Amino acid sequence: MSQTTPNHTQTVSGWAAHDNSGKISPFTFKRRENGEEDVTIEILYCGMCHTDLHYAKNDWGITMYPVVPGHEITGLITKVGSNVTGFKVGDRVGIGCLAASCLECEFCKNSEENYCDQIQFTYNGIFWDGSITYGGYSNMIVANHRFVVRVPENLPMDAAAPLLCAGITVFSPMKDNNMLNSPGKKLGVVGLGGLGHVAVKFGKAFGLHVTVISTSPSKEKEAKSRLGADGFIVSTDLKQMQAERRSLDFIIDTVSANHSLGPVLELLKVNGTLVLVGAPEKPLELPSFPLIFGKRSVKGSMTGGMKETQEMMDLCGKHNITCDIEIITPDEINDAMNRLAKSDVQYRFVIDIAGKSNGALN
């Protein structure tokens, strides 16, 4: 394991955290030459995921400093390897969380690379050549073509960027649980942040009855009027929670703060499923009675495979689904990180890496 190899000859400008203070500062580093199976991408935009904050501060104890975050990347292809047939120079593309996998296991062969035992991430991972991966807080990236997707022509590149993580993270469990072709089914979304607001948009696009579950009564107006949610439950209001018992078919829990799953499970119908996509730092409280007496299931889900990610992007193009974003410049990253820690964003920060944006809000 090393930061570079002799093949890393391209000088790149980026932004990195160097210690657990989490402070992001300009950082110059090297990327590999474009290989036969690679594409080189000029990065235009990069979304800011809560995971970026965790890695910058080493909250999970696995950060390899310096770390260049960013796995919600959109840009334009500038170079194509000799063995790459699916992309050409100038294509609008995106990169999500995945940089490499073994390509040989049952999951890789089934287009579920995200569950490969040897999966390596877009940043803070170890690539096939032994080098440490650096993410999208930078002006260019070299990627194996297998882990690149097309961005539909009708989607703006800035508001499409968070779909590469937030979008696929909620899309995958919805597809896995047959919610894409079940109009009229009742979907619950716990948390109205970067992931939650996209889950609401997907739910409405697929004809579901969508209820947002939140600790913040103030979010009801935005959930209904801005995003089109059909219902809203304040999770700290016991009367509201009791009134909605056994009302939902499927719940996506996007919250990364510690919370008990018991009250949420009671909202599910018999045989209902709760899927966790948030990653709290401490183990969650999971009482057995709501599971036993409701024949309910609790599952987890992590991003999605590459075929599924392209399917998600194509459906977003068809339904004109994008993320609600706030554009920032690279010199505003630290302020945005501080606001992200307080959930002070609607609903995703996106860094204008290449200085192409004309406005601050979308």
XYZ file of C-alpha atoms in Angstrom:
362
model
C 0.000 0.000 0.000
C 1.333 3.404 -1.009
C -0.007 6.758 -2.031
C 1.331 6.360 -5.572
C 3.133 4.034 -7.981
C 5.670 4.897 -10.720
C 2.659 5.047 -13.063
C 1.220 7.971 -11.090
C 2.601 10.803 -13.212
C -0.344 13.186 -13.582
C -0.302 16.155 -11.225
C -3.728 16.945 -9.797
C -5.073 19.831 -7.727
C -7.452 18.836 -4.978
C -8.563 19.365 -1.403
C -7.753 17.014 1.466
C -8.013 16.490 5.198
C -4.639 15.776 6.812
C -5.648 14.905 10.391
C -8.706 14.298 12.545
C -9.442 17.991 12.884
C -11.212 17.363 9.595
C -10.036 20.663 8.145
C -9.908 20.572 4.365
C -7.061 22.400 2.613
C -5.594 22.555 -0.927
C -3.577 19.459 -1.787
C -1.511 18.592 -4.839
C -1.075 14.897 -5.613
C -0.520 12.384 -8.429
C -2.951 10.197 -10.328
C -2.116 7.230 -12.547
C -1.807 7.463 -16.298
C -4.908 6.491 -18.261
C -4.719 2.721 -18.780
C -6.231 0.477 -21.438
C -9.381 -0.063 -19.343
C -9.592 3.494 -17.989
C -11.239 6.779 -18.746
C -9.931 10.142 -17.576
C -12.556 12.622 -16.404
C -12.455 16.381 -15.930
C -14.474 16.820 -12.735
C -17.130 19.508 -12.936
C -19.066 18.891 -9.720
C -18.791 16.790 -6.578
C -21.510 16.334 -3.988
C -20.731 16.362 -0.266
C -21.927 13.232 1.522
C -22.090 12.848 5.299
C -19.568 10.046 4.804
C -17.048 12.688 3.699
C -17.349 14.318 7.105
C -16.855 10.995 8.914
C -13.715 10.191 6.921
C -12.285 13.702 7.257
C -12.564 13.460 11.046
C -11.665 9.745 11.245
C -14.917 9.066 13.101
C -14.764 5.393 12.108
C -11.049 4.952 12.864
C -10.144 3.833 9.327
C -9.043 7.038 7.579
C -5.735 6.995 5.721
C -4.471 10.572 5.719
C -4.241 12.615 3.641
C -7.782 11.830 2.504
C -9.346 13.467 -0.551
C -13.107 12.918 -0.076
C -15.856 12.871 -2.654
C -17.865 10.066 -4.264
C -20.664 11.989 -5.972
C -18.749 13.017 -9.074
C -19.926 14.315 -12.445
C -17.726 15.438 -15.297
C -16.625 15.050 -18.901
C -14.424 12.333 -20.365
C -11.144 13.697 -21.718
C -9.341 10.434 -22.523
C -10.408 6.858 -23.283
C -8.321 3.671 -22.972
C -7.741 1.455 -25.981
C -9.926 -1.364 -24.618
C -12.862 0.880 -23.694
C -15.770 0.717 -26.147
C -18.690 2.151 -24.194
C -17.460 5.706 -23.760
C -15.919 8.435 -25.895
C -14.233 11.769 -25.288
C -16.778 14.426 -24.316
C -19.298 12.042 -22.730
C -21.175 13.269 -19.648
C -20.442 10.733 -16.916
C -20.535 10.103 -13.207
C -18.614 8.168 -10.558
C -20.126 7.014 -7.302
C -18.757 5.133 -4.317
C -17.020 2.238 -6.083
C -13.537 2.213 -7.606
C -12.647 -1.495 -7.843
C -13.803 -5.011 -7.018
C -12.519 -8.528 -7.659
C -14.690 -8.944 -10.812
C -14.746 -12.730 -10.239
C -17.021 -13.465 -7.261
C -20.746 -14.265 -7.430
C -21.629 -10.690 -6.553
C -19.439 -9.113 -9.202
C -20.767 -11.532 -11.825
C -24.320 -10.662 -10.740
C -23.719 -6.902 -11.056
C -23.701 -6.499 -7.273
C -20.119 -5.271 -7.041
C -21.009 -3.250 -3.939
C -21.183 -6.501 -1.941
C -17.874 -7.908 -3.186
C -15.551 -8.875 -0.327
C -12.737 -7.011 -2.047
C -14.659 -3.829 -2.860
C -12.567 -0.677 -2.809
C -14.041 2.781 -2.618
C -13.513 5.917 -4.671
C -11.528 7.401 -1.808
C -9.724 5.938 1.190
C -9.524 2.616 -0.642
C -6.683 0.516 -2.072
C -6.782 0.230 -5.852
C -5.644 -2.859 -7.816
C -2.137 -1.407 -8.189
C -1.773 -0.971 -4.415
C -2.196 2.793 -4.429
C -4.549 4.723 -2.169
C -7.629 6.085 -3.914
C -8.387 9.807 -3.860
C -11.875 11.144 -4.467
C -13.764 13.891 -6.215
C -12.614 16.934 -4.268
C -10.151 17.394 -7.161
C -10.044 18.654 -10.724
C -9.652 15.307 -12.502
C -9.860 11.579 -11.908
C -8.857 8.368 -13.685
C -11.332 5.506 -13.329
C -11.772 1.985 -14.609
C -14.610 2.178 -17.125
C -16.586 -0.548 -15.321
C -17.220 1.881 -12.468
C -18.396 4.830 -14.556
C -21.991 5.601 -15.573
C -23.572 7.922 -18.118
C -25.450 11.026 -16.998
C -28.617 11.567 -19.077
C -28.442 14.616 -21.327
C -31.481 16.294 -19.788
C -30.126 16.256 -16.224
C -28.023 19.189 -14.985
C -24.592 17.964 -13.982
C -24.602 19.742 -10.611
C -27.979 18.500 -9.358
C -27.298 15.022 -10.760
C -24.052 14.559 -8.819
C -25.596 13.461 -5.470
C -27.606 10.794 -7.271
C -24.330 8.812 -7.498
C -24.504 8.151 -3.744
C -27.699 9.496 -2.170
C -29.791 8.453 -5.152
C -28.571 4.892 -5.563
C -28.532 4.349 -1.791
C -32.316 4.751 -1.596
C -33.125 3.433 -5.084
C -31.461 0.042 -4.547
C -33.567 -1.069 -1.538
C -36.731 0.240 -3.208
C -36.019 -1.914 -6.252
C -34.939 -4.871 -4.117
C -38.263 -4.762 -2.281
C -40.413 -4.392 -5.416
C -41.435 -0.797 -4.728
C -40.709 0.440 -8.263
C -43.703 -1.376 -9.737
C -46.206 -1.253 -6.890
C -48.266 1.940 -7.341
C -50.482 2.697 -4.368
C -48.206 0.949 -1.869
C -47.347 2.993 1.194
C -43.739 4.075 1.662
C -42.339 5.624 4.834
C -39.172 7.710 4.759
C -37.411 8.342 8.061
C -35.399 11.545 7.914
C -35.679 14.370 5.390
C -32.087 15.090 4.428
C -29.831 14.297 1.493
C -31.057 10.699 1.185
C -34.586 11.199 2.439
C -35.596 13.902 0.008
C -34.497 11.754 -2.945
C -36.444 8.785 -1.554
C -39.576 10.965 -1.480
C -39.012 11.970 -5.112
C -38.526 8.352 -6.187
C -41.618 7.276 -4.271
C -43.809 9.868 -5.959
C -42.366 9.095 -9.397
C -43.216 5.409 -8.934
C -46.792 6.088 -7.813
C -46.351 5.315 -4.120
C -48.150 6.934 -1.205
C -45.255 8.585 0.644
C -45.140 9.482 4.337
C -42.198 11.328 5.855
C -41.282 10.486 9.460
C -39.248 13.159 11.218
C -38.418 14.561 14.636
C -38.840 18.091 13.229
C -42.424 19.386 12.908
C -41.055 22.338 10.940
C -40.231 20.010 8.028
C -43.856 19.124 7.318
C -44.430 22.044 4.970
C -41.351 21.353 2.870
C -42.090 17.606 2.818
C -45.581 18.167 1.442
C -45.457 21.388 -0.562
C -41.886 21.204 -1.861
C -41.431 17.467 -2.339
C -45.004 16.241 -2.696
C -45.172 13.882 0.290
C -48.693 12.627 1.054
C -48.286 12.336 4.805
C -46.068 13.497 7.649
C -45.547 11.977 11.084
C -43.698 13.667 13.931
C -41.887 10.719 15.463
C -41.765 12.305 18.919
C -45.564 12.770 18.950
C -46.911 9.603 20.536
C -50.497 10.284 19.418
C -49.435 10.649 15.780
C -47.304 7.527 15.959
C -50.139 5.537 17.540
C -52.638 6.762 14.942
C -50.442 5.502 12.110
C -49.695 2.020 13.506
C -49.666 -0.718 10.865
C -50.159 1.775 8.031
C -46.980 1.415 5.939
C -45.792 -1.367 3.640
C -42.125 -0.402 3.509
C -39.872 2.054 5.354
C -36.469 3.445 4.399
C -34.583 4.753 7.435
C -32.015 7.322 6.313
C -31.105 8.713 9.744
C -27.463 8.520 10.831
C -28.126 9.656 14.419
C -28.764 7.125 17.170
C -32.455 6.277 17.562
C -34.664 3.373 18.609
C -36.177 1.279 15.840
C -39.090 0.044 17.967
C -41.488 2.951 17.398
C -40.670 3.013 13.670
C -41.327 -0.717 13.309
C -44.811 -0.275 14.794
C -45.710 1.852 11.774
C -45.261 -1.154 9.472
C -48.057 -3.453 8.441
C -47.789 -7.159 9.204
C -45.016 -8.552 6.965
C -43.647 -5.039 6.425
C -39.951 -4.314 5.917
C -37.676 -1.648 7.365
C -34.428 -1.009 5.492
C -31.553 0.852 7.127
C -29.372 2.991 4.876
C -28.112 5.468 7.492
C -25.013 4.559 9.513
C -25.225 5.672 13.169
C -21.962 5.550 15.078
C -23.417 3.367 17.868
C -25.562 0.196 17.700
C -29.279 0.869 17.328
C -31.913 -0.283 19.811
C -33.923 -3.099 18.226
C -36.690 -4.480 20.471
C -37.946 -7.940 19.584
C -41.689 -7.580 20.183
C -42.463 -5.340 17.174
C -40.683 -7.913 15.002
C -42.330 -10.961 16.507
C -45.893 -9.648 16.753
C -45.818 -8.052 13.314
C -43.816 -10.634 11.354
C -41.657 -7.707 10.317
C -38.160 -7.656 8.842
C -35.212 -5.320 9.295
C -32.595 -5.210 6.531
C -29.619 -3.138 5.551
C -28.580 -1.851 2.135
C -25.400 -0.251 0.803
C -25.306 1.813 -2.404
C -25.861 -0.374 -5.482
C -24.110 -2.267 -8.243
C -23.024 -0.566 -11.457
C -25.835 -1.935 -13.661
C -28.365 -0.806 -11.071
C -26.725 2.612 -10.771
C -27.027 3.157 -14.527
C -30.659 2.020 -14.375
C -31.266 4.550 -11.607
C -29.644 7.357 -13.602
C -31.713 6.485 -16.671
C -34.944 6.504 -14.641
C -33.959 9.862 -13.172
C -33.572 11.118 -16.719
C -36.980 9.699 -17.685
C -38.757 11.226 -14.673
C -36.550 14.338 -14.495
C -35.458 13.548 -10.934
C -32.536 15.500 -9.497
C -31.371 16.462 -6.035
C -32.162 19.774 -4.374
C -28.744 21.309 -3.897
C -26.764 24.263 -2.652
C -23.744 25.069 -4.806
C -20.505 26.021 -3.044
C -16.989 26.862 -4.193
C -13.926 24.895 -3.026
C -12.946 27.635 -0.577
C -16.307 27.158 1.157
C -15.817 23.433 1.849
C -14.951 23.827 5.544
C -17.950 26.055 6.233
C -20.133 23.556 4.398
C -18.671 20.690 6.454
C -19.597 22.531 9.649
C -23.110 23.138 8.374
C -23.393 19.539 7.204
C -22.595 18.370 10.738
C -25.613 20.396 11.903
C -27.829 19.201 9.020
C -28.013 22.817 7.891
C -28.508 22.243 4.171
C -31.429 21.640 1.801
C -30.565 19.013 0.907
C -27.087 18.471 -0.487
C -23.995 20.623 -0.881
C -22.359 20.331 -4.287
C -18.869 21.698 -4.914
C -18.446 23.597 -8.165
C -15.022 22.132 -8.868
C -14.564 23.639 -12.318
C -16.249 27.002 -11.667
C -19.014 26.313 -14.182
C -22.052 27.247 -12.090
C -23.992 30.488 -12.477
C -25.954 30.355 -9.236
C -25.745 29.327 -5.584
C -29.054 27.533 -5.206
C -30.920 24.923 -7.261
